[in-house]
Coordinates of C-alpha atoms and ligand atoms in Angstrom, one line a residue:
Chain V
X213 CA 9.5 19.4 -61.2
X214 CA 11.6 18.7 -58.1
X215 CA 8.7 19.3 -55.7
X216 CA 7.1 15.9 -55.7
X217 CA 10.4 14.3 -54.9
X218 CA 10.9 16.6 -52.0
X219 CA 7.4 15.8 -50.6
X220 CA 8.2 12.1 -50.8
X221 CA 11.4 12.6 -48.8
X222 CA 9.4 14.6 -46.1
X223 CA 6.8 11.9 -45.8
X224 CA 9.2 9.1 -45.1
X225 CA 9.5 8.1 -41.4
X226 CA 11.9 10.1 -39.2
X227 CA 15.3 8.5 -38.7
X228 CA 15.3 5.7 -36.1
X229 CA 18.2 7.4 -34.3
X230 CA 15.8 9.0 -31.8
X231 CA 15.0 6.6 -29.0
X232 CA 12.1 8.7 -27.7
X233 CA 10.4 11.1 -30.1
X234 CA 7.6 13.6 -29.3
X235 CA 6.0 14.6 -32.5
X236 CA 3.7 17.6 -32.1
X237 CA 2.4 16.2 -28.8
X238 CA -0.6 17.8 -27.3
X239 CA -2.5 16.8 -24.2
X240 CA -5.9 18.0 -22.9
X241 CA -7.0 16.9 -19.4
X242 CA -10.5 17.8 -18.2
X243 CA -11.0 20.3 -21.0
X244 CA -7.8 22.1 -20.2
X245 CA -4.9 22.2 -22.6
X246 CA -1.9 21.1 -20.4
X247 CA 0.6 20.6 -23.3
X248 CA 0.4 22.2 -26.7
X249 CA 2.6 21.3 -28.4
X250 CA 5.9 19.6 -27.8
X251 CA 8.2 18.2 -30.5
X252 CA 11.4 16.7 -29.1
X253 CA 13.8 13.9 -29.7
X254 CA 16.0 12.1 -27.2
X255 CA 18.7 9.9 -28.6
X256 CA 20.0 6.7 -27.0
X257 CA 22.4 7.2 -24.2
X258 CA 21.7 10.9 -23.8
X259 CA 20.9 12.7 -20.6
X260 CA 18.2 15.2 -21.2
X261 CA 17.2 17.6 -18.4
X262 CA 13.8 19.3 -18.3
X263 CA 13.3 22.5 -16.4
X264 CA 10.5 25.0 -16.1
X265 CA 8.4 27.0 -13.7
X266 CA 6.1 25.1 -11.3
X267 CA 3.0 23.8 -13.1
X268 CA 4.3 24.2 -16.6
X269 CA 3.8 20.5 -17.4
X270 CA 7.1 18.8 -16.7
X271 CA 5.6 15.9 -14.8
X272 CA 2.9 15.6 -17.5
X273 CA 5.5 15.5 -20.2
X274 CA 7.4 12.8 -18.4
X275 CA 4.2 10.7 -17.9
X276 CA 3.6 11.0 -21.6
X277 CA 7.1 9.6 -22.2
X278 CA 6.4 6.8 -19.8
X279 CA 3.1 5.9 -21.5
X280 CA 1.1 6.6 -18.4
X281 CA -0.8 9.2 -20.4
X282 CA -1.8 9.0 -24.0
X283 CA -1.5 12.3 -26.0
X284 CA -4.7 13.8 -27.4
X285 CA -2.7 15.2 -30.3
X286 CA 0.4 14.1 -32.1
X287 CA 2.3 11.0 -31.1
X288 CA 5.0 9.8 -28.7
X289 CA 7.2 7.1 -30.1
X290 CA 9.7 4.8 -28.6
X291 CA 12.3 3.4 -31.1
X292 CA 10.0 4.4 -33.9
X293 CA 6.9 2.6 -32.4
X294 CA 4.0 4.5 -31.0
X295 CA 3.8 4.3 -27.2
X296 CA 0.4 2.8 -26.4
X297 CA 1.2 1.7 -22.8
X298 CA 4.1 1.8 -20.3
X299 CA 7.0 -0.5 -21.3
X300 CA 9.4 -2.4 -19.2
X301 CA 12.4 -0.9 -21.0
X302 CA 11.3 2.5 -19.6
X303 CA 11.6 2.8 -15.9
X304 CA 10.2 5.6 -13.9
X305 CA 11.8 7.1 -10.8
X306 CA 9.0 8.9 -8.9
X307 CA 9.6 12.0 -6.9
X308 CA 7.6 10.7 -3.9
X309 CA 9.8 7.7 -3.1
X310 CA 7.8 7.2 0.1
X311 CA 4.7 6.4 -1.9
X312 CA 6.4 4.4 -4.7
X313 CA 7.9 1.8 -2.4
X314 CA 6.0 -1.1 -0.8
X315 CA 6.1 -0.4 2.9
X316 CA 5.4 -4.1 3.8
X317 CA 8.4 -5.3 1.8
X318 CA 12.0 -4.9 2.9
X319 CA 14.6 -3.3 0.7
X320 CA 15.3 -6.7 -0.8
X321 CA 11.6 -7.4 -1.2
X322 CA 11.1 -4.2 -3.1
X323 CA 13.7 -5.0 -5.6
X324 CA 12.4 -8.5 -5.8
X325 CA 9.0 -7.2 -6.9
X326 CA 10.6 -6.1 -10.2
X327 CA 12.6 -9.3 -10.6
X328 CA 9.5 -11.4 -9.9
X329 CA 7.6 -9.5 -12.5
X330 CA 10.2 -9.8 -15.2
X331 CA 10.1 -13.5 -14.5
X332 CA 13.6 -14.1 -13.0
X333 CA 13.8 -17.6 -11.4
X334 CA 13.7 -17.4 -7.6
X335 CA 17.2 -19.0 -7.4
X336 CA 18.8 -16.2 -9.2
X337 CA 17.1 -13.3 -7.5
X338 CA 19.1 -13.2 -4.3
X339 CA 22.4 -12.7 -6.0
X340 CA 20.9 -10.0 -8.3
X341 CA 19.4 -8.2 -5.3
X342 CA 22.7 -8.1 -3.5
X343 CA 24.4 -6.8 -6.6
X344 CA 21.8 -4.1 -7.2
X345 CA 21.8 -3.0 -3.5
X346 CA 25.6 -2.7 -3.7
X347 CA 25.4 -0.7 -6.9
X348 CA 23.3 2.0 -5.2
X349 CA 25.3 1.9 -2.0
X350 CA 22.8 0.0 0.1
X351 CA 24.8 -3.1 0.8
X352 CA 23.9 -4.5 4.2
X353 CA 20.5 -2.8 4.3
X354 CA 18.6 -5.7 2.5
X355 CA 16.5 -6.5 5.5
X356 CA 15.4 -3.0 6.3
X357 CA 11.9 -1.7 5.7
X358 CA 11.6 1.5 3.8
X359 CA 10.3 3.3 6.9
X360 CA 13.5 2.4 8.6
X361 CA 15.5 4.2 5.9
X362 CA 16.4 7.9 5.4
X363 CA 14.9 9.7 2.4
X364 CA 18.2 9.4 0.4
X365 CA 18.3 5.7 1.1
X366 CA 14.7 5.3 0.0
X367 CA 15.4 7.1 -3.2
X368 CA 18.4 4.9 -3.8
X369 CA 16.2 1.9 -3.3
X370 CA 13.7 3.1 -5.8
X371 CA 16.5 3.6 -8.3
X372 CA 17.8 0.1 -7.6
X373 CA 14.3 -1.3 -8.3
X374 CA 14.2 0.6 -11.6
X375 CA 17.6 -0.8 -12.5
X376 CA 16.2 -4.3 -11.8
X377 CA 14.0 -3.8 -14.8
X378 CA 17.1 -3.6 -17.0
X379 CA 15.7 -0.4 -18.5
X380 CA 17.0 1.3 -21.6
X381 CA 15.5 4.6 -20.4
X382 CA 15.2 6.1 -17.0
X383 CA 12.6 8.7 -16.5
X384 CA 13.2 10.7 -13.4
X385 CA 10.8 13.3 -11.9
X386 CA 12.6 15.5 -9.5
X387 CA 14.1 12.5 -7.9
X388 CA 16.3 14.4 -5.5
X389 CA 14.0 17.3 -4.9
X390 CA 13.1 16.4 -1.4
X391 CA 16.7 15.7 -0.3
X392 CA 19.2 18.0 1.5
X393 CA 22.0 19.5 -0.5
X394 CA 24.7 17.2 0.6
X395 CA 22.7 14.0 -0.1
X396 CA 21.6 15.4 -3.4
X397 CA 25.1 16.1 -4.7
X398 CA 26.2 12.6 -3.6
X399 CA 23.3 11.0 -5.5
X400 CA 23.9 13.2 -8.6
X401 CA 27.4 11.7 -8.9
X402 CA 26.2 8.2 -8.1
X403 CA 23.5 8.5 -10.7
X404 CA 26.0 9.8 -13.4
X405 CA 28.3 6.9 -12.6
X406 CA 25.5 4.3 -12.9
X407 CA 24.2 5.7 -16.1
X408 CA 27.7 5.9 -17.6
X409 CA 28.1 2.2 -16.7
X410 CA 24.7 1.0 -18.1
X411 CA 24.5 3.4 -21.1
X412 CA 20.9 4.1 -20.3
X413 CA 19.1 7.1 -21.7
X414 CA 17.9 9.5 -19.0
X415 CA 15.2 12.1 -19.0
X416 CA 15.6 14.1 -15.8
X417 CA 13.0 16.7 -14.6
X418 CA 14.2 19.2 -12.0
X419 CA 13.5 22.5 -10.4
X420 CA 17.1 23.1 -9.8
X421 CA 18.8 24.9 -12.8
X422 CA 22.3 24.0 -11.7
X423 CA 21.4 20.4 -11.3
X424 CA 20.0 20.4 -14.8
X425 CA 23.3 21.7 -16.3
X426 CA 25.5 19.6 -14.1
X427 CA 23.8 16.4 -15.1
X428 CA 22.6 17.0 -18.7
X429 CA 23.9 16.7 -22.2
X430 CA 21.0 18.9 -23.1
X431 CA 18.6 21.1 -21.2
X432 CA 15.1 21.8 -22.3
X433 CA 13.1 24.7 -20.8
X434 CA 9.3 24.5 -20.9
X435 CA 7.0 27.5 -21.0
X436 CA 3.7 27.3 -19.1
X437 CA 0.0 27.5 -20.0
X438 CA 0.0 25.4 -22.1
X439 CA 3.3 23.5 -21.7
X440 CA 5.6 23.9 -24.7
X441 CA 9.3 24.0 -25.4
X442 CA 10.8 27.5 -25.0
X443 CA 14.5 26.9 -24.9
X444 CA 17.0 24.1 -25.8
X445 CA 20.6 24.3 -24.7
X446 CA 23.4 21.9 -25.4
X447 CA 25.7 21.4 -22.5
X448 CA 29.3 21.3 -23.7
X449 CA 31.0 20.4 -20.5
X450 CA 33.6 17.7 -20.1
X451 CA 32.7 14.4 -18.5
X452 CA 33.1 13.0 -15.9
X453 CA 31.6 16.0 -14.2
X454 CA 33.0 17.3 -10.9
X455 CA 31.0 19.0 -8.2
X456 CA 33.6 21.8 -7.9
X457 CA 35.4 22.2 -11.2
X458 CA 32.3 21.8 -13.4
X459 CA 30.3 24.2 -11.4
X460 CA 33.1 26.8 -11.7
X461 CA 33.5 26.3 -15.5
X462 CA 32.8 29.5 -17.5
X463 CA 30.5 27.5 -19.8
X464 CA 28.5 26.3 -16.7
X465 CA 28.1 29.9 -15.6
X466 CA 27.1 31.1 -19.0
X467 CA 24.4 28.3 -19.3
X468 CA 23.2 29.0 -15.7
X469 CA 22.7 32.7 -16.7
X470 CA 20.8 31.7 -19.8
X471 CA 18.5 29.3 -18.0
X472 CA 18.0 31.8 -15.2
X473 CA 16.9 34.5 -17.6
X474 CA 14.6 32.1 -19.4
X475 CA 12.8 31.0 -16.2
X476 CA 12.5 34.6 -15.0
X477 CA 11.0 35.7 -18.4
X478 CA 8.6 32.7 -18.4
X479 CA 7.1 33.5 -15.0
Chain C
X10 CA 10.2 -0.4 28.8
X11 CA 10.2 -4.1 29.5
X12 CA 9.8 -3.5 33.2
X13 CA 6.8 -1.2 32.7
X14 CA 5.1 -3.9 30.5
X15 CA 5.7 -6.4 33.3
X16 CA 4.3 -4.0 35.8
X17 CA 1.1 -3.5 33.9
X18 CA 0.7 -7.2 33.5
X19 CA 1.1 -7.7 37.2
X20 CA -1.3 -4.9 38.0
X21 CA -4.0 -6.3 35.7
X22 CA -3.6 -9.8 37.3
X23 CA -3.9 -8.1 40.7
X24 CA -7.2 -6.5 39.6
X25 CA -8.5 -9.8 38.3
X26 CA -7.5 -11.6 41.5
X27 CA -9.2 -8.8 43.5
X28 CA -12.4 -9.1 41.6
X29 CA -12.5 -12.9 42.2
X30 CA -11.7 -12.4 45.9
X31 CA -14.5 -9.9 46.2
X32 CA -16.8 -12.3 44.4
X33 CA -15.9 -15.1 46.9
X34 CA -16.4 -12.7 49.8
X35 CA -19.8 -11.6 48.6
X36 CA -20.9 -15.2 48.0
X37 CA -19.6 -16.4 51.4
X38 CA -21.5 -13.6 53.2
X39 CA -24.6 -14.1 51.2
X40 CA -24.9 -10.5 50.0
X41 CA -26.8 -12.1 47.1
X42 CA -28.7 -15.3 47.5
X43 CA -26.7 -18.4 46.3
X44 CA -29.6 -19.3 44.1
X45 CA -28.4 -16.3 41.9
X46 CA -24.8 -15.9 42.8
X47 CA -22.6 -19.0 43.4
X48 CA -19.1 -18.4 44.7
X49 CA -16.2 -18.8 42.4
X50 CA -15.4 -22.1 44.2
X51 CA -18.8 -23.6 43.2
X52 CA -18.6 -22.2 39.7
X53 CA -15.2 -23.7 39.3
X54 CA -16.3 -27.1 40.7
X55 CA -19.2 -27.0 38.2
X56 CA -16.9 -26.2 35.4
X57 CA -14.7 -29.2 36.3
X58 CA -17.7 -31.5 36.6
X59 CA -19.0 -30.3 33.3
X60 CA -15.7 -31.1 31.6
X61 CA -15.3 -34.5 33.2
X62 CA -18.8 -35.6 32.3
X63 CA -18.1 -34.3 28.7
X64 CA -21.3 -32.3 28.5
X65 CA -19.7 -28.9 28.8
X66 CA -17.0 -29.8 26.3
X67 CA -19.6 -30.7 23.7
X68 CA -21.3 -27.3 24.3
X69 CA -18.0 -25.5 24.0
X70 CA -17.2 -27.2 20.8
X71 CA -20.7 -26.4 19.5
X72 CA -20.3 -22.7 20.2
X73 CA -16.8 -22.6 18.7
X74 CA -18.0 -24.4 15.6
X75 CA -21.0 -22.0 15.1
X76 CA -18.7 -19.1 15.6
X77 CA -15.9 -20.3 13.3
X78 CA -18.1 -21.3 10.4
X79 CA -20.1 -18.0 10.5
X80 CA -16.9 -16.0 10.8
X81 CA -15.1 -17.8 8.1
X82 CA -18.0 -17.4 5.7
X83 CA -18.2 -13.7 6.6
X84 CA -14.4 -13.4 6.0
X85 CA -14.5 -15.0 2.6
X86 CA -17.5 -13.1 1.5
X87 CA -16.4 -9.8 3.1
X88 CA -12.9 -9.9 1.6
X89 CA -14.1 -10.9 -1.9
X90 CA -17.0 -8.4 -2.0
X91 CA -14.9 -5.7 -0.3
X92 CA -12.1 -6.1 -2.7
X93 CA -14.5 -5.8 -5.7
X94 CA -16.3 -2.8 -4.3
X95 CA -13.2 -1.1 -2.9
X96 CA -11.0 -1.3 -5.9
X97 CA -13.6 0.3 -8.3
X98 CA -14.7 3.9 -7.9
X99 CA -17.9 3.3 -9.9
X100 CA -18.8 0.3 -7.8
X101 CA -18.3 2.3 -4.6
X102 CA -20.6 5.1 -5.9
X103 CA -23.3 2.5 -6.8
X104 CA -23.1 0.4 -3.7
X105 CA -22.3 3.0 -1.0
X106 CA -25.9 4.2 -0.4
X107 CA -27.2 0.7 0.0
X108 CA -24.4 -0.2 2.4
X109 CA -25.1 2.9 4.5
X110 CA -28.8 1.9 4.6
X111 CA -28.0 -1.7 5.7
X112 CA -25.2 -1.1 8.1
X113 CA -27.0 0.5 11.0
X114 CA -29.7 -2.2 10.9
X115 CA -29.4 -4.2 14.1
X116 CA -28.7 -7.8 13.3
X117 CA -31.2 -8.8 15.9
X118 CA -33.8 -7.4 13.6
X119 CA -33.0 -9.9 10.9
X120 CA -33.1 -12.9 13.2
X121 CA -36.9 -13.3 12.9
X122 CA -36.5 -13.0 9.1
X123 CA -33.9 -15.7 9.1
X124 CA -36.0 -17.9 11.3
X125 CA -39.0 -17.5 9.1
X126 CA -36.9 -18.3 6.0
X127 CA -34.7 -21.1 7.4
X128 CA -36.5 -22.4 10.5
X129 CA -34.8 -23.0 13.8
X130 CA -31.8 -24.7 12.1
X131 CA -28.1 -24.7 11.9
X132 CA -28.5 -23.0 8.5
X133 CA -30.3 -20.1 10.2
X134 CA -27.5 -19.8 12.8
X135 CA -24.9 -19.8 10.1
X136 CA -26.8 -17.2 8.0
X137 CA -27.3 -14.9 11.0
X138 CA -23.7 -15.1 12.3
X139 CA -22.2 -14.7 8.9
X140 CA -24.5 -11.7 8.0
X141 CA -23.9 -10.0 11.3
X142 CA -20.1 -10.4 11.3
X143 CA -19.9 -9.5 7.6
X144 CA -20.3 -5.7 8.2
X145 CA -17.1 -4.7 10.0
X146 CA -15.2 -6.9 7.6
X147 CA -16.8 -5.7 4.5
X148 CA -16.5 -2.0 5.4
X149 CA -12.9 -2.5 6.6
X150 CA -12.0 -4.3 3.3
X151 CA -13.7 -1.7 1.2
X152 CA -11.8 1.1 3.0
X153 CA -8.5 -0.8 2.7
X154 CA -8.8 -1.4 -1.0
X155 CA -10.0 2.1 -1.7
X156 CA -7.0 3.6 0.1
X157 CA -4.3 1.8 -1.8
X158 CA -1.7 4.4 -2.9
X159 CA -2.4 5.1 -6.6
X160 CA 1.4 5.5 -7.1
X161 CA 1.8 1.8 -6.4
X162 CA -0.7 1.0 -9.2
X163 CA 1.5 3.1 -11.5
X164 CA 4.6 1.2 -10.4
X165 CA 2.7 -2.0 -11.3
X166 CA 1.7 -0.6 -14.7
X167 CA 5.3 0.4 -15.5
X168 CA 6.4 -3.2 -14.6
X169 CA 3.6 -4.8 -16.6
X170 CA 2.4 -6.7 -13.6
X171 CA -0.4 -9.2 -14.3
X172 CA -3.8 -8.4 -12.7
X173 CA -3.6 -11.2 -10.2
X174 CA -0.1 -10.1 -9.1
X175 CA -1.4 -6.6 -8.6
X176 CA -4.1 -7.9 -6.4
X177 CA -2.0 -10.2 -4.3
X178 CA 1.3 -8.3 -4.2
X179 CA 0.0 -4.7 -4.0
X180 CA -3.7 -4.3 -3.1
X181 CA -4.2 -7.1 -0.6
X182 CA -1.0 -6.4 1.5
X183 CA -1.8 -2.7 1.4
X184 CA -5.4 -3.3 2.6
X185 CA -4.3 -6.0 5.2
X186 CA -4.3 -3.7 8.3
X187 CA -7.9 -2.7 7.6
X188 CA -9.0 -6.2 6.7
X189 CA -7.5 -7.6 9.9
X190 CA -9.0 -4.9 12.0
X191 CA -12.4 -5.8 10.5
X192 CA -11.8 -9.5 11.2
X193 CA -11.0 -8.8 14.8
X194 CA -14.3 -6.8 15.2
X195 CA -16.2 -9.6 13.4
X196 CA -14.9 -12.2 15.8
X197 CA -16.6 -10.6 18.7
X198 CA -19.9 -10.2 16.8
X199 CA -19.7 -13.8 15.7
X200 CA -19.4 -15.0 19.3
X201 CA -22.4 -12.8 20.5
X202 CA -24.6 -14.0 17.6
X203 CA -23.6 -17.7 18.1
X204 CA -24.8 -17.5 21.7
X205 CA -28.0 -15.7 20.7
X206 CA -28.8 -18.2 18.0
X207 CA -28.2 -21.1 20.3
X208 CA -30.5 -19.6 22.8
X209 CA -33.2 -19.0 20.3
X210 CA -33.0 -22.1 18.2
X211 CA -31.9 -24.5 21.0
X212 CA -28.8 -25.5 19.1
X213 CA -26.1 -27.4 20.9
X214 CA -23.8 -24.8 22.4
X215 CA -23.0 -22.7 25.5
X216 CA -25.9 -20.3 24.7
X217 CA -28.3 -23.1 25.2
X218 CA -26.4 -24.4 28.3
X219 CA -26.5 -21.0 29.9
X220 CA -30.2 -20.5 29.1
X221 CA -31.2 -23.9 30.5
X222 CA -29.1 -23.6 33.6
X223 CA -30.7 -20.2 34.3
X224 CA -34.2 -21.6 33.9
X225 CA -33.4 -24.5 36.3
X226 CA -31.8 -22.1 38.8
X227 CA -28.4 -24.0 38.5
X228 CA -26.5 -20.9 39.1
X229 CA -23.1 -22.6 39.4
X230 CA -23.6 -24.2 35.9
X231 CA -24.7 -20.9 34.6
X232 CA -21.6 -19.2 35.8
X233 CA -19.4 -22.0 34.5
X234 CA -20.9 -21.3 31.0
X235 CA -20.5 -17.6 31.3
X236 CA -16.9 -18.0 32.4
X237 CA -16.2 -20.3 29.4
X238 CA -17.7 -17.7 27.0
X239 CA -15.4 -15.1 28.5
X240 CA -12.4 -17.4 28.0
X241 CA -13.4 -17.9 24.3
X242 CA -13.7 -14.2 23.8
X243 CA -10.4 -13.6 25.4
X244 CA -8.4 -16.4 23.7
X245 CA -9.7 -15.7 20.2
X246 CA -9.0 -12.0 20.6
X247 CA -5.5 -12.9 21.7
X248 CA -4.9 -15.3 18.8
X249 CA -6.2 -12.6 16.4
X250 CA -3.8 -10.0 17.9
X251 CA -0.9 -12.5 17.6
X252 CA -1.8 -13.2 13.9
X253 CA -2.1 -9.4 13.3
X254 CA 1.3 -8.5 14.7
X255 CA 2.9 -11.3 12.8
X256 CA 1.3 -10.4 9.5
X257 CA 1.9 -6.7 10.0
X258 CA 5.4 -6.9 11.3
X259 CA 6.3 -4.2 8.8
X260 CA 4.1 -1.7 10.6
X261 CA 6.1 -2.1 13.8
X262 CA 9.1 -0.6 11.9
X263 CA 7.0 2.5 11.4
X264 CA 6.9 3.3 15.2
Ligands
LIG140 N1 -5.0 15.1 -14.1 C1 -5.0 16.5 -14.3 N2 -6.2 17.1 -14.6 C2 -6.2 18.4 -14.9 N3 -5.2 19.2 -14.8 C3 -4.0 18.6 -14.5 C4 -3.8 17.2 -14.2 N4 -2.6 17.0 -13.9 C5 -1.9 18.1 -14.0 N5 -2.8 19.2 -14.3 C6 -2.4 20.6 -14.5 O1 -1.4 20.6 -15.5 C7 -0.4 21.6 -15.3 C8 0.9 20.9 -15.3 O2 1.1 20.0 -14.3 P1 2.4 19.2 -14.0 O3 2.2 18.4 -12.8 O4 2.9 18.5 -15.2 O5 3.4 20.5 -13.7 P2 4.9 20.4 -13.3 O6 5.7 21.2 -14.2 O7 5.4 19.0 -13.0 O8 4.8 21.2 -11.9 P3 5.8 21.1 -10.6 O9 7.1 21.7 -11.0 O10 5.0 21.8 -9.6 O11 5.9 19.6 -10.3 C9 -0.8 22.2 -13.9 O12 -1.4 23.4 -14.1 C10 -1.7 21.2 -13.3 O13 -2.7 21.9 -12.5
LIG141 MG1 6.0 17.9 -11.3

């Protein structure tokens, strides 16, 4: 006699706690199942890192979360609502920063693009641009064109433009993948500080297992052909993280081992 | 760097001066009959005379007007059409074969058609000049719009940019180098066709002046007209380059 009541409870919508929810998401592109299936929840303020072998569907999953792809099965929801198109609350940091910036606009102009689009009055833009550039460590480079900047500076600029959207969520696709180790570590810490200050949710795709553990509250490992979740790890490391102490922490080493074994087995 | 630029300038002036000196020398020694080849002194005098009497000035304005109207019409049509065709893959697939068929057609071949349809009129000249100078512009614009980085369209989608903003803030500036290169090529075509149309239809302009001078064996006037045409070509190309480097300042940063 208790069964109908249980069925009712199960049919009620999932708790609104999850900011982004993948519910049995599947995606077929050109007749090929790229993702089948992913169920995953990301809560507000969380940093979720996604790792997996090359071609396992990390970028595709991120594009689904951005609303740039529509799932062919299941649903992607943002704050309970189905994602039908990209939203301004969700900013995307692309890996290929060189392609994502407007080469004919200066650093200030590139940030202005986002401000113009969200309808900020021209009089307020300049102050906001200065503030954002300072935030990402580009103060004094406002008049430079992207081609006059190093890779690290260009990626900082892209992040600043994303912050100009005032996003609740940052989706980042291997944002530091093309940078050298030193620049990369610097940017990791800057990003963590920015995120801590804004409280934004982050979904961070990376090839680098250590980077995933260093940044994340949780790490999800995807399996290939078709893409699906193969591993979920909670990262119980103290914040703020530290490039030396965190990476030497026994828990860090344990997680690294687990991820390494996972990737090895999945290949 | 600066010095080598200056050096090249000086060298090119020296070449020009050398050519004029040779020309004068040839005319003075009558290598070619003065009926056909006036010296630079006589051509210059004729140029001055033409300007003071106001005749030549009217012809100059005539040619500039024909050229400008035709070129502007081609620019507007070329950019609008090119933007439409270039930004849609299906449009490109449908239209490309037709364009490939029409492009190699020499414009001179359509002049009789235009004359038959519009008579020996200003309208005919406008149509011919616009049609002829449309091609480099149209093809440049199509290429420019087709080559916009798809990532930038995704940036626009994520920001919810309105359609018009996407065209004016992303597609157009991205295609600008190709469009401007097309406009520069069109300018030359427009000048050539303006002269041809003036000759054929007897429209007021340097083409007509040159043709009539040649028929009357007024070689000095003929050369004055040709010199002016050269100046138009040179000055408009210079103005176009200046506009290009101003509009494409960001590309200078790349080098
Ligand atoms: N538009 C598409 N049409 C068909 N197949 C696609 C398309 N985009 C991606 N794929 C395929 O989907 C799979 C996953 O691609 P995806 O780019 O998501 O992988 P990834 O995990 O991001 O790889 P990498 O680590 O190399 O960036 C790949 O096998 C790829 O070939
Ligand atoms: Mg990828």
